[in-house]
Amino acid sequence: MSDAAHAHDEHGHHAHPTGLMRWLTTTNHKDIGSLYLFFALIMLFMAGSMALLIRAELFKPGLQLMHPDFFNQLTTMHGLIMIFGVIMPAFSGFANWQVPLMLGAPDMAFPRMNNWAFWLLPVAGVMLLGSFWLPGGAVAGGWTMYPPLFIQGGVSYDLTILAVHIMGLSSIMGSINIITTILNMRAPGLTLMKMPLFCWTWLITAYLLIATMPVLAGAVTMLLTDRNFGTHFFNAAGGGDPVMFQHIFWFFAHPEVYILILPAFGIVSQVIPTFARKPLFGYASMVYATASIAILSFIVWAHHMFTVGMPVAGQLFFMFSTMLIAVPTGVKVFNWVATMWKGSMTFETPMLFAIAFVCLFTIGGFSGLVLAMAPVDIQLQDTYYVVAHFHYVLVSGALFSIFAGIYYWLPKWTGHMYSETLGKTHFWLSVIGMNIVFFPMHFLGLAGMPRRIPDYALQFTEFNQIATVGAFIFGFSQLIFLTVVLKTIKGGAKASDRVWEGAEGLEWTVPSPAPYHTFETAPVVK
Amino acid sequence: MKSMWQRAALVGMMGAASQSALADYAYNLQPPVSEVARDIFHLHNLIMMVCIGIFIVVFATMFYSLVKHRKSSGHQAAHFHENTTVEIIWTVIPFIILVGMAYPAAKVVIEMKDTSNPDMTVKITGYQWKWGYDYLNDGVHFYSTLATPREQINGTAEKDPHYLLEVDNPMVVPVGKRVRLLVTANDVIHSWWVPAVGVKQDGIPGFIRDAWFKADKIGTYRGQCAELCGKDHGFMPIVVKVVSEDDYRAWVAKQKGSAQAAAADNGKTFSRDELVERGEKVFQANCAACHQANGMGIPGTFPALNGSKVATGPIAAHIGIVLHGGRPGTAMVGFADRLSDAEIAAVVTYERNAWNNKMGDAAQPADIAAARGAVVAAAPAAQ
């Protein structure tokens, strides 16, 4: 152990590049974590701007600002970038920063692969964003990439397939790193069932990624060969089946939606006990619930396809299995509420975001239950109800948990306290704006407004106007978040080691900011 | 209960909006006019009530805790962190509630999937971007396209009440008859959706899926394509007119009459001006969505016709592309089975003489019939 620590030390202190090369060549988990988080932040503003353009076009009926094809490009790229460029990299950023700190490990298991895993992402990001300037524009077939529509497009479709491959590669490398780190590098005495829940959720997420990313790679490779090499995987005229793509795609993409939410569960399960000053209620059942959700996520994929005309047995199976997910998800919500019950609560910004998460994510869960009912889903599939549903899960779920996590750990990362006033302003504007955007969408969907349309019938006007106003409130309030983050990095009140009174865990035993190299001698957990 | 809750939420959200506008708001599933749609409506109400009940119980507990158990009011944290009994209870109770919900839902699924014993069958085909209807029992065939004028979409004209939800040829069915739908598509996946009758069925190219409805009320019911199908996905409405049995018979007779008139046109020879005039209408209905009314196309996606090699080159090649489609993999599909000889002749002539394409030549229905080739010519022309 001492030899290893010594070697590490030398590497760290003697050959330490500075400036740009530090960031390009870094193998340090904290640097890489920061890179992921900055990348996600930049992409958040890119994909967010696209959302605002979409909402601006939808402010009133008629085509005002753009051509329908460009509208479709915006919705497609907004989806692809928010998923692959914002939420996933942000969670990877948290994993890189926090997993070694929480486990008492000096770094990730494979630091050089870690560097690669990150630097693939900007390459894919540039390919995606750059495709707007190619002939024919960016992909306009929806983030779900359904053929035969996806076979029709121009060169940007091939570029997007390549970008998806690269992002998948990056995720798999990241996942291998996280699994190996968690299984092999825990501090002595830190058994799996003592490990912070954030590490548990990431361990399970990493397995989901490794299981599903190759499936996506296979699906898009088949699209690529259908487009360019005369195969007919998804063309009925050549013996293929367009619906087969949907089965393969959703076999990836349904677990993917849990990839986008399980780490959020982890973050919230760290934040709530801290500010309730009470241990997490039902730690073991939280672990089992997370694992059950992950396992169930593999057998429910076709609930995205109730309208393709499945046999009755298929519909019933996928309906029942989907409904079953409500049980472990309910257990998690009850456990969070029980953690708050009889606590001694304070309401700093991370806690506010965590409480909003529990409440609003539950609304997303309920609309998910409504959609799980196959007959009701047939009315609501591909309407704004679905848009409302997954934005409640991904904005007030994944994104709010990311905000909670940033506010929670920013003092540990930078050594400075953020401005509580600005943080709370950001919270209230976000939570109000978010509900104004997405709540009316439930009504739009029920009343029959399809999603992915640039223009709509007159009876949908008022709710669309409300949603657009909300979108601009929500979108512009993120500039406050940017200000908070940049100000905290530059300076501010000095943060103590244990930043929060109720914080538990190894990361709070090291100074703030966390030193560049931590735990060169492993701490012992009793 | 549900509508009260929704109304309350609505009023809460509306803020500045006027009270009178509230009545026009559509905020629930459309009024059902078939048994299946009604079952779905009730199922949705049931689930909503269960969800709202659970929400109130769970979050009342949480908010009680947020108010009473705060540090600022001096509350000291308890230290319990597990209770097996409680955890088992809150696993088992939701499971029982779910079983209670799954039973009625399964009944509706089984009902929806039973397409046996129809009174009539209609085959529906999705195209980019229109719907084709074939009445298999009555031999009626037509296409249904958005009827909203471009000026309303571009904001230069007042929008009608049924803006974007109106078509040139609605689907007409008799009231109280079990209508079986065979849904497919010609190019990409579309989805035929009319909320009031409770049907949403994807049309998948190369496959036929079925669905059914029995409308129990005379009226006009509107829906839209529900699967992203490219540029004009938002402009692909569906209108179903449910009429009495007598009105339906009269409608069938009228459809057959106009089909005969169209077939007669195929044997005629027209002047170039007649062809151009008719061709412009065919172009607006079938081609303008991609190539644009000004013939400029959409650069990079859909080629311009104004000054194009096709529209100013040999006329035989031009006819060939309109009949059989462009390069494989492009959105340009053949119109051989969608347009009659007279219509194709007209649109080709129009394209060769419109804008800056002053070719001065014309195609006649007989040229199209010849170009269809010996084998294809045996098939009856559309309309």
PDB file of N, CA, C and O in Angstrom, chain A residues 10-54:
ATOM      1  N   GLU A  10       4.516  10.639  -6.522  1.00  0.00           N
ATOM      2  CA  GLU A  10       5.511  11.130  -7.482  1.00  0.00           C
ATOM      3  C   GLU A  10       4.842  11.590  -8.762  1.00  0.00           C
ATOM      4  O   GLU A  10       5.120  12.655  -9.279  1.00  0.00           O
ATOM      5  N   HIS A  11       3.931  10.759  -9.229  1.00  0.00           N
ATOM      6  CA  HIS A  11       3.223  11.090 -10.449  1.00  0.00           C
ATOM      7  C   HIS A  11       2.523  12.434 -10.284  1.00  0.00           C
ATOM      8  O   HIS A  11       2.580  13.301 -11.134  1.00  0.00           O
ATOM      9  N   GLY A  12       1.897  12.583  -9.111  1.00  0.00           N
ATOM     10  CA  GLY A  12       1.106  13.780  -8.877  1.00  0.00           C
ATOM     11  C   GLY A  12       1.950  15.028  -8.752  1.00  0.00           C
ATOM     12  O   GLY A  12       1.566  16.075  -9.254  1.00  0.00           O
ATOM     13  N   HIS A  13       3.080  14.947  -8.115  1.00  0.00           N
ATOM     14  CA  HIS A  13       3.787  16.169  -7.787  1.00  0.00           C
ATOM     15  C   HIS A  13       4.893  16.534  -8.754  1.00  0.00           C
ATOM     16  O   HIS A  13       5.273  17.692  -8.840  1.00  0.00           O
ATOM     17  N   HIS A  14       5.371  15.576  -9.515  1.00  0.00           N
ATOM     18  CA  HIS A  14       6.499  15.924 -10.388  1.00  0.00           C
ATOM     19  C   HIS A  14       6.062  16.173 -11.812  1.00  0.00           C
ATOM     20  O   HIS A  14       6.405  17.202 -12.382  1.00  0.00           O
ATOM     21  N   ALA A  15       5.292  15.252 -12.414  1.00  0.00           N
ATOM     22  CA  ALA A  15       4.906  15.445 -13.814  1.00  0.00           C
ATOM     23  C   ALA A  15       3.496  15.984 -13.878  1.00  0.00           C
ATOM     24  O   ALA A  15       2.565  15.325 -14.302  1.00  0.00           O
ATOM     25  N   HIS A  16       3.324  17.191 -13.387  1.00  0.00           N
ATOM     26  CA  HIS A  16       1.959  17.709 -13.293  1.00  0.00           C
ATOM     27  C   HIS A  16       1.766  18.853 -14.275  1.00  0.00           C
ATOM     28  O   HIS A  16       2.180  19.984 -14.008  1.00  0.00           O
ATOM     29  N   PRO A  17       1.171  18.579 -15.451  1.00  0.00           N
ATOM     30  CA  PRO A  17       1.034  19.649 -16.434  1.00  0.00           C
ATOM     31  C   PRO A  17       0.080  20.725 -15.936  1.00  0.00           C
ATOM     32  O   PRO A  17      -0.805  20.454 -15.129  1.00  0.00           O
ATOM     33  N   THR A  18       0.264  21.912 -16.439  1.00  0.00           N
ATOM     34  CA  THR A  18      -0.628  23.002 -16.048  1.00  0.00           C
ATOM     35  C   THR A  18      -1.315  23.555 -17.293  1.00  0.00           C
ATOM     36  O   THR A  18      -1.008  23.155 -18.412  1.00  0.00           O
ATOM     37  N   GLY A  19      -2.230  24.486 -17.061  1.00  0.00           N
ATOM     38  CA  GLY A  19      -2.909  25.132 -18.175  1.00  0.00           C
ATOM     39  C   GLY A  19      -3.785  24.160 -18.932  1.00  0.00           C
ATOM     40  O   GLY A  19      -4.368  23.245 -18.360  1.00  0.00           O
ATOM     41  N   LEU A  20      -3.841  24.350 -20.240  1.00  0.00           N
ATOM     42  CA  LEU A  20      -4.723  23.532 -21.068  1.00  0.00           C
ATOM     43  C   LEU A  20      -4.358  22.052 -20.982  1.00  0.00           C
ATOM     44  O   LEU A  20      -5.213  21.181 -20.900  1.00  0.00           O
ATOM     45  N   MET A  21      -3.042  21.766 -20.981  1.00  0.00           N
ATOM     46  CA  MET A  21      -2.607  20.366 -20.982  1.00  0.00           C
ATOM     47  C   MET A  21      -3.048  19.633 -19.714  1.00  0.00           C
ATOM     48  O   MET A  21      -3.289  18.439 -19.728  1.00  0.00           O
ATOM     49  N   ARG A  22      -3.169  20.386 -18.610  1.00  0.00           N
ATOM     50  CA  ARG A  22      -3.655  19.738 -17.379  1.00  0.00           C
ATOM     51  C   ARG A  22      -5.019  19.118 -17.644  1.00  0.00           C
ATOM     52  O   ARG A  22      -5.277  17.978 -17.270  1.00  0.00           O
ATOM     53  N   TRP A  23      -5.879  19.865 -18.331  1.00  0.00           N
ATOM     54  CA  TRP A  23      -7.254  19.385 -18.511  1.00  0.00           C
ATOM     55  C   TRP A  23      -7.330  18.329 -19.608  1.00  0.00           C
ATOM     56  O   TRP A  23      -8.118  17.401 -19.534  1.00  0.00           O
ATOM     57  N   LEU A  24      -6.482  18.488 -20.659  1.00  0.00           N
ATOM     58  CA  LEU A  24      -6.535  17.512 -21.747  1.00  0.00           C
ATOM     59  C   LEU A  24      -6.003  16.158 -21.312  1.00  0.00           C
ATOM     60  O   LEU A  24      -6.504  15.118 -21.721  1.00  0.00           O
ATOM     61  N   THR A  25      -4.955  16.174 -20.506  1.00  0.00           N
ATOM     62  CA  THR A  25      -4.271  14.910 -20.197  1.00  0.00           C
ATOM     63  C   THR A  25      -4.590  14.392 -18.800  1.00  0.00           C
ATOM     64  O   THR A  25      -4.055  13.382 -18.394  1.00  0.00           O
ATOM     65  N   THR A  26      -5.456  15.082 -18.082  1.00  0.00           N
ATOM     66  CA  THR A  26      -5.627  14.735 -16.672  1.00  0.00           C
ATOM     67  C   THR A  26      -6.148  13.318 -16.481  1.00  0.00           C
ATOM     68  O   THR A  26      -6.957  12.825 -17.271  1.00  0.00           O
ATOM     69  N   THR A  27      -5.647  12.684 -15.418  1.00  0.00           N
ATOM     70  CA  THR A  27      -6.184  11.381 -15.038  1.00  0.00           C
ATOM     71  C   THR A  27      -6.772  11.466 -13.632  1.00  0.00           C
ATOM     72  O   THR A  27      -7.086  10.449 -13.032  1.00  0.00           O
ATOM     73  N   ASN A  28      -6.891  12.694 -13.127  1.00  0.00           N
ATOM     74  CA  ASN A  28      -7.362  12.886 -11.757  1.00  0.00           C
ATOM     75  C   ASN A  28      -8.888  12.886 -11.718  1.00  0.00           C
ATOM     76  O   ASN A  28      -9.530  13.596 -12.489  1.00  0.00           O
ATOM     77  N   HIS A  29      -9.445  12.103 -10.825  1.00  0.00           N
ATOM     78  CA  HIS A  29     -10.913  11.956 -10.845  1.00  0.00           C
ATOM     79  C   HIS A  29     -11.619  13.273 -10.599  1.00  0.00           C
ATOM     80  O   HIS A  29     -12.711  13.493 -11.103  1.00  0.00           O
ATOM     81  N   LYS A  30     -10.990  14.178  -9.863  1.00  0.00           N
ATOM     82  CA  LYS A  30     -11.671  15.446  -9.560  1.00  0.00           C
ATOM     83  C   LYS A  30     -11.676  16.336 -10.793  1.00  0.00           C
ATOM     84  O   LYS A  30     -12.703  16.956 -11.135  1.00  0.00           O
ATOM     85  N   ASP A  31     -10.527  16.381 -11.496  1.00  0.00           N
ATOM     86  CA  ASP A  31     -10.481  17.158 -12.743  1.00  0.00           C
ATOM     87  C   ASP A  31     -11.499  16.611 -13.744  1.00  0.00           C
ATOM     88  O   ASP A  31     -12.222  17.366 -14.387  1.00  0.00           O
ATOM     89  N   ILE A  32     -11.527  15.281 -13.868  1.00  0.00           N
ATOM     90  CA  ILE A  32     -12.422  14.681 -14.857  1.00  0.00           C
ATOM     91  C   ILE A  32     -13.870  14.913 -14.457  1.00  0.00           C
ATOM     92  O   ILE A  32     -14.722  15.226 -15.295  1.00  0.00           O
ATOM     93  N   GLY A  33     -14.146  14.836 -13.163  1.00  0.00           N
ATOM     94  CA  GLY A  33     -15.490  15.141 -12.682  1.00  0.00           C
ATOM     95  C   GLY A  33     -15.893  16.555 -13.061  1.00  0.00           C
ATOM     96  O   GLY A  33     -16.993  16.808 -13.565  1.00  0.00           O
ATOM     97  N   SER A  34     -14.959  17.507 -12.860  1.00  0.00           N
ATOM     98  CA  SER A  34     -15.264  18.898 -13.215  1.00  0.00           C
ATOM     99  C   SER A  34     -15.488  19.035 -14.711  1.00  0.00           C
ATOM    100  O   SER A  34     -16.391  19.760 -15.141  1.00  0.00           O
ATOM    101  N   LEU A  35     -14.659  18.338 -15.516  1.00  0.00           N
ATOM    102  CA  LEU A  35     -14.830  18.423 -16.966  1.00  0.00           C
ATOM    103  C   LEU A  35     -16.225  17.948 -17.373  1.00  0.00           C
ATOM    104  O   LEU A  35     -16.916  18.608 -18.149  1.00  0.00           O
ATOM    105  N   TYR A  36     -16.626  16.806 -16.825  1.00  0.00           N
ATOM    106  CA  TYR A  36     -17.961  16.296 -17.132  1.00  0.00           C
ATOM    107  C   TYR A  36     -19.026  17.336 -16.772  1.00  0.00           C
ATOM    108  O   TYR A  36     -19.960  17.582 -17.527  1.00  0.00           O
ATOM    109  N   LEU A  37     -18.863  17.930 -15.588  1.00  0.00           N
ATOM    110  CA  LEU A  37     -19.908  18.854 -15.129  1.00  0.00           C
ATOM    111  C   LEU A  37     -19.939  20.115 -15.993  1.00  0.00           C
ATOM    112  O   LEU A  37     -21.011  20.611 -16.334  1.00  0.00           O
ATOM    113  N   PHE A  38     -18.765  20.619 -16.378  1.00  0.00           N
ATOM    114  CA  PHE A  38     -18.770  21.801 -17.251  1.00  0.00           C
ATOM    115  C   PHE A  38     -19.346  21.481 -18.622  1.00  0.00           C
ATOM    116  O   PHE A  38     -20.087  22.270 -19.196  1.00  0.00           O
ATOM    117  N   PHE A  39     -18.977  20.301 -19.133  1.00  0.00           N
ATOM    118  CA  PHE A  39     -19.522  19.896 -20.426  1.00  0.00           C
ATOM    119  C   PHE A  39     -21.054  19.849 -20.346  1.00  0.00           C
ATOM    120  O   PHE A  39     -21.760  20.394 -21.210  1.00  0.00           O
ATOM    121  N   ALA A  40     -21.564  19.252 -19.281  1.00  0.00           N
ATOM    122  CA  ALA A  40     -23.018  19.149 -19.120  1.00  0.00           C
ATOM    123  C   ALA A  40     -23.644  20.535 -19.021  1.00  0.00           C
ATOM    124  O   ALA A  40     -24.707  20.799 -19.587  1.00  0.00           O
ATOM    125  N   LEU A  41     -22.947  21.442 -18.321  1.00  0.00           N
ATOM    126  CA  LEU A  41     -23.487  22.793 -18.144  1.00  0.00           C
ATOM    127  C   LEU A  41     -23.588  23.515 -19.489  1.00  0.00           C
ATOM    128  O   LEU A  41     -24.606  24.143 -19.803  1.00  0.00           O
ATOM    129  N   ILE A  42     -22.528  23.397 -20.290  1.00  0.00           N
ATOM    130  CA  ILE A  42     -22.555  24.055 -21.610  1.00  0.00           C
ATOM    131  C   ILE A  42     -23.675  23.463 -22.459  1.00  0.00           C
ATOM    132  O   ILE A  42     -24.464  24.178 -23.083  1.00  0.00           O
ATOM    133  N   MET A  43     -23.763  22.135 -22.444  1.00  0.00           N
ATOM    134  CA  MET A  43     -24.792  21.480 -23.260  1.00  0.00           C
ATOM    135  C   MET A  43     -26.194  21.814 -22.754  1.00  0.00           C
ATOM    136  O   MET A  43     -27.136  21.897 -23.536  1.00  0.00           O
ATOM    137  N   LEU A  44     -26.334  22.014 -21.429  1.00  0.00           N
ATOM    138  CA  LEU A  44     -27.635  22.386 -20.879  1.00  0.00           C
ATOM    139  C   LEU A  44     -28.109  23.689 -21.526  1.00  0.00           C
ATOM    140  O   LEU A  44     -29.281  23.824 -21.891  1.00  0.00           O
ATOM    141  N   PHE A  45     -27.189  24.636 -21.686  1.00  0.00           N
ATOM    142  CA  PHE A  45     -27.595  25.900 -22.286  1.00  0.00           C
ATOM    143  C   PHE A  45     -27.865  25.747 -23.782  1.00  0.00           C
ATOM    144  O   PHE A  45     -28.758  26.400 -24.330  1.00  0.00           O
ATOM    145  N   MET A  46     -27.095  24.864 -24.442  1.00  0.00           N
ATOM    146  CA  MET A  46     -27.359  24.619 -25.877  1.00  0.00           C
ATOM    147  C   MET A  46     -28.754  24.017 -26.068  1.00  0.00           C
ATOM    148  O   MET A  46     -29.585  24.549 -26.800  1.00  0.00           O
ATOM    149  N   ALA A  47     -28.980  22.888 -25.411  1.00  0.00           N
ATOM    150  CA  ALA A  47     -30.248  22.178 -25.612  1.00  0.00           C
ATOM    151  C   ALA A  47     -31.403  22.977 -25.024  1.00  0.00           C
ATOM    152  O   ALA A  47     -32.531  22.908 -25.528  1.00  0.00           O
ATOM    153  N   GLY A  48     -31.116  23.768 -23.983  1.00  0.00           N
ATOM    154  CA  GLY A  48     -32.145  24.623 -23.407  1.00  0.00           C
ATOM    155  C   GLY A  48     -32.558  25.712 -24.386  1.00  0.00           C
ATOM    156  O   GLY A  48     -33.748  26.028 -24.517  1.00  0.00           O
ATOM    157  N   SER A  49     -31.576  26.283 -25.095  1.00  0.00           N
ATOM    158  CA  SER A  49     -31.917  27.308 -26.097  1.00  0.00           C
ATOM    159  C   SER A  49     -32.817  26.711 -27.169  1.00  0.00           C
ATOM    160  O   SER A  49     -33.736  27.375 -27.657  1.00  0.00           O
ATOM    161  N   MET A  50     -32.529  25.449 -27.549  1.00  0.00           N
ATOM    162  CA  MET A  50     -33.383  24.802 -28.544  1.00  0.00           C
ATOM    163  C   MET A  50     -34.807  24.686 -28.007  1.00  0.00           C
ATOM    164  O   MET A  50     -35.774  24.930 -28.732  1.00  0.00           O
ATOM    165  N   ALA A  51     -34.926  24.322 -26.730  1.00  0.00           N
ATOM    166  CA  ALA A  51     -36.259  24.198 -26.132  1.00  0.00           C
ATOM    167  C   ALA A  51     -36.989  25.531 -26.193  1.00  0.00           C
ATOM    168  O   ALA A  51     -38.187  25.589 -26.488  1.00  0.00           O
ATOM    169  N   LEU A  52     -36.254  26.626 -25.945  1.00  0.00           N
ATOM    170  CA  LEU A  52     -36.917  27.935 -25.964  1.00  0.00           C
ATOM    171  C   LEU A  52     -37.355  28.298 -27.383  1.00  0.00           C
ATOM    172  O   LEU A  52     -38.415  28.900 -27.566  1.00  0.00           O
ATOM    173  N   LEU A  53     -36.541  27.929 -28.371  1.00  0.00           N
ATOM    174  CA  LEU A  53     -36.974  28.166 -29.757  1.00  0.00           C
ATOM    175  C   LEU A  53     -38.251  27.383 -30.062  1.00  0.00           C
ATOM    176  O   LEU A  53     -39.180  27.898 -30.685  1.00  0.00           O
ATOM    177  N   ILE A  54     -38.284  26.124 -29.595  1.00  0.00           N
ATOM    178  CA  ILE A  54     -39.475  25.296 -29.808  1.00  0.00           C
ATOM    179  C   ILE A  54     -40.680  25.964 -29.163  1.00  0.00           C
ATOM    180  O   ILE A  54     -41.735  26.130 -29.777  1.00  0.00           O
TER     181      ILE A  54
END
